[in-house]
């Protein structure tokens, strides 16, 4: 039964390669000094995104114009690599091929398959297009024996990177690159072989999976090690490394790869370089990646018609002055009927205007002060506090004097009045000494005074009524 299952898997490998990879979440990386890949997603980039038709990740064909390479994959297919895991390795290889410009004048690819023996699956000159190249990768089967990494590197150097096998000569200035993928410890001496390969001009990348020996990876890889040594916990996440190699080979900026880790906006600077920026209302922190909210109201770009209020969340909201309401756009304001609301602040009279604003006015005899709200008395006589018995006469702003009705004279207090003319007409020198004349005089004077007092009361009553009506208008 196991043999039948293995045979079935071998037949299905080319089809499995075409299936989309299943993402897996790796555990914490326990080995220091290496890039942690697949353990944390990049930060969002709300401000700028790839333009339409331009892929944002590493898996789309034609993502960039890569520099020409002579690229050899050296893949471990020893017994420790299970069939499905080997399929993941081939998917990883195909994804890197997808990101490259393949052709006789561009990048050429060869694959060296190794275990205890070494097999060159195809040479650099064998395939000149992506489709045939990826089909050839899909047909590769594991060797399922030991792990002779040193022998595999020596074979690649002696047979794969030769002009006869399709490598371009030293005068072409085409880089020679090898990517070795392994999950175990080499069973031969790899240190000296790798050193000779590097000395011959081959740039070596070492990708370790699961049980891979880290010291051996470091002995294989070119300097600097932090750019040439990679490690993932399982074959399930090895595909995540394809974007890293795309960035390396294509000089594609991380803004398109999604590896920039900018919290807000990633800005491409060209030649694979980038910098982070923040959305409006935020400032870039010292790590040059994350952002902190700033005073958005102070930026004066809030658009609030009246008042901008900063919120604790780093955002803001708009408010209106007293007597106004916020419109549906949450920015502009409309005036209320302040006179009806009683919030106008006018001392005397509030008057609504056509433009839904208002102004203050004063009662008659008062003038509006400079604050356009309070009033000052303009006429002491109109104020009713002058104390004149008969008449109050304005002499100018806040000045007046008292006067009397005809037939009266102003007393010494300059406020009250005394009757004089009628009494003088009634006095007769002929009957001044007569008793009857005296009585008649007194009765006539008394009658006159009563009529005069009644008339005076009537006049004063009308004056008070007029003043009261003016005050309460």
Coordinates of C-alpha atoms in Angstrom, one line a residue, residues 381 386-393 400-411 413-420 448-449 452-457 459-464:
X381 CA -35.1 113.4 31.3
X386 CA -34.5 113.7 37.1
X387 CA -36.8 114.7 40.1
X388 CA -38.4 117.7 38.4
X389 CA -41.9 118.5 39.7
X390 CA -43.2 119.9 36.4
X391 CA -40.8 119.8 33.4
X392 CA -37.4 118.3 32.6
X393 CA -35.3 120.1 30.0
X400 CA -30.7 118.7 32.2
X401 CA -32.6 121.4 34.3
X402 CA -36.1 121.7 35.7
X403 CA -38.8 124.1 34.6
X404 CA -42.4 124.9 35.7
X405 CA -45.7 125.1 33.9
X406 CA -47.0 128.6 33.1
X407 CA -48.3 130.4 36.3
X408 CA -45.7 128.7 38.4
X409 CA -42.2 129.7 39.5
X410 CA -39.3 127.4 40.3
X411 CA -38.5 127.2 44.0
X413 CA -34.5 123.7 45.4
X414 CA -34.6 124.1 41.5
X415 CA -37.0 121.1 41.3
X416 CA -40.4 122.1 42.8
X417 CA -42.7 124.8 41.6
X418 CA -45.1 127.4 43.3
X419 CA -48.2 129.2 41.8
X420 CA -47.9 133.0 41.6
X448 CA -58.4 127.6 41.2
X449 CA -55.8 125.5 42.9
X452 CA -55.0 123.4 38.6
X453 CA -53.9 120.4 40.6
X454 CA -56.5 118.2 38.8
X455 CA -55.1 119.4 35.4
X456 CA -51.5 118.9 36.7
X457 CA -52.4 115.3 37.8
X459 CA -50.8 115.9 32.6
X460 CA -48.4 114.0 34.8
X461 CA -50.4 110.9 34.3
X462 CA -50.2 111.1 30.6
X463 CA -46.4 111.8 30.7
X464 CA -45.8 108.8 32.9

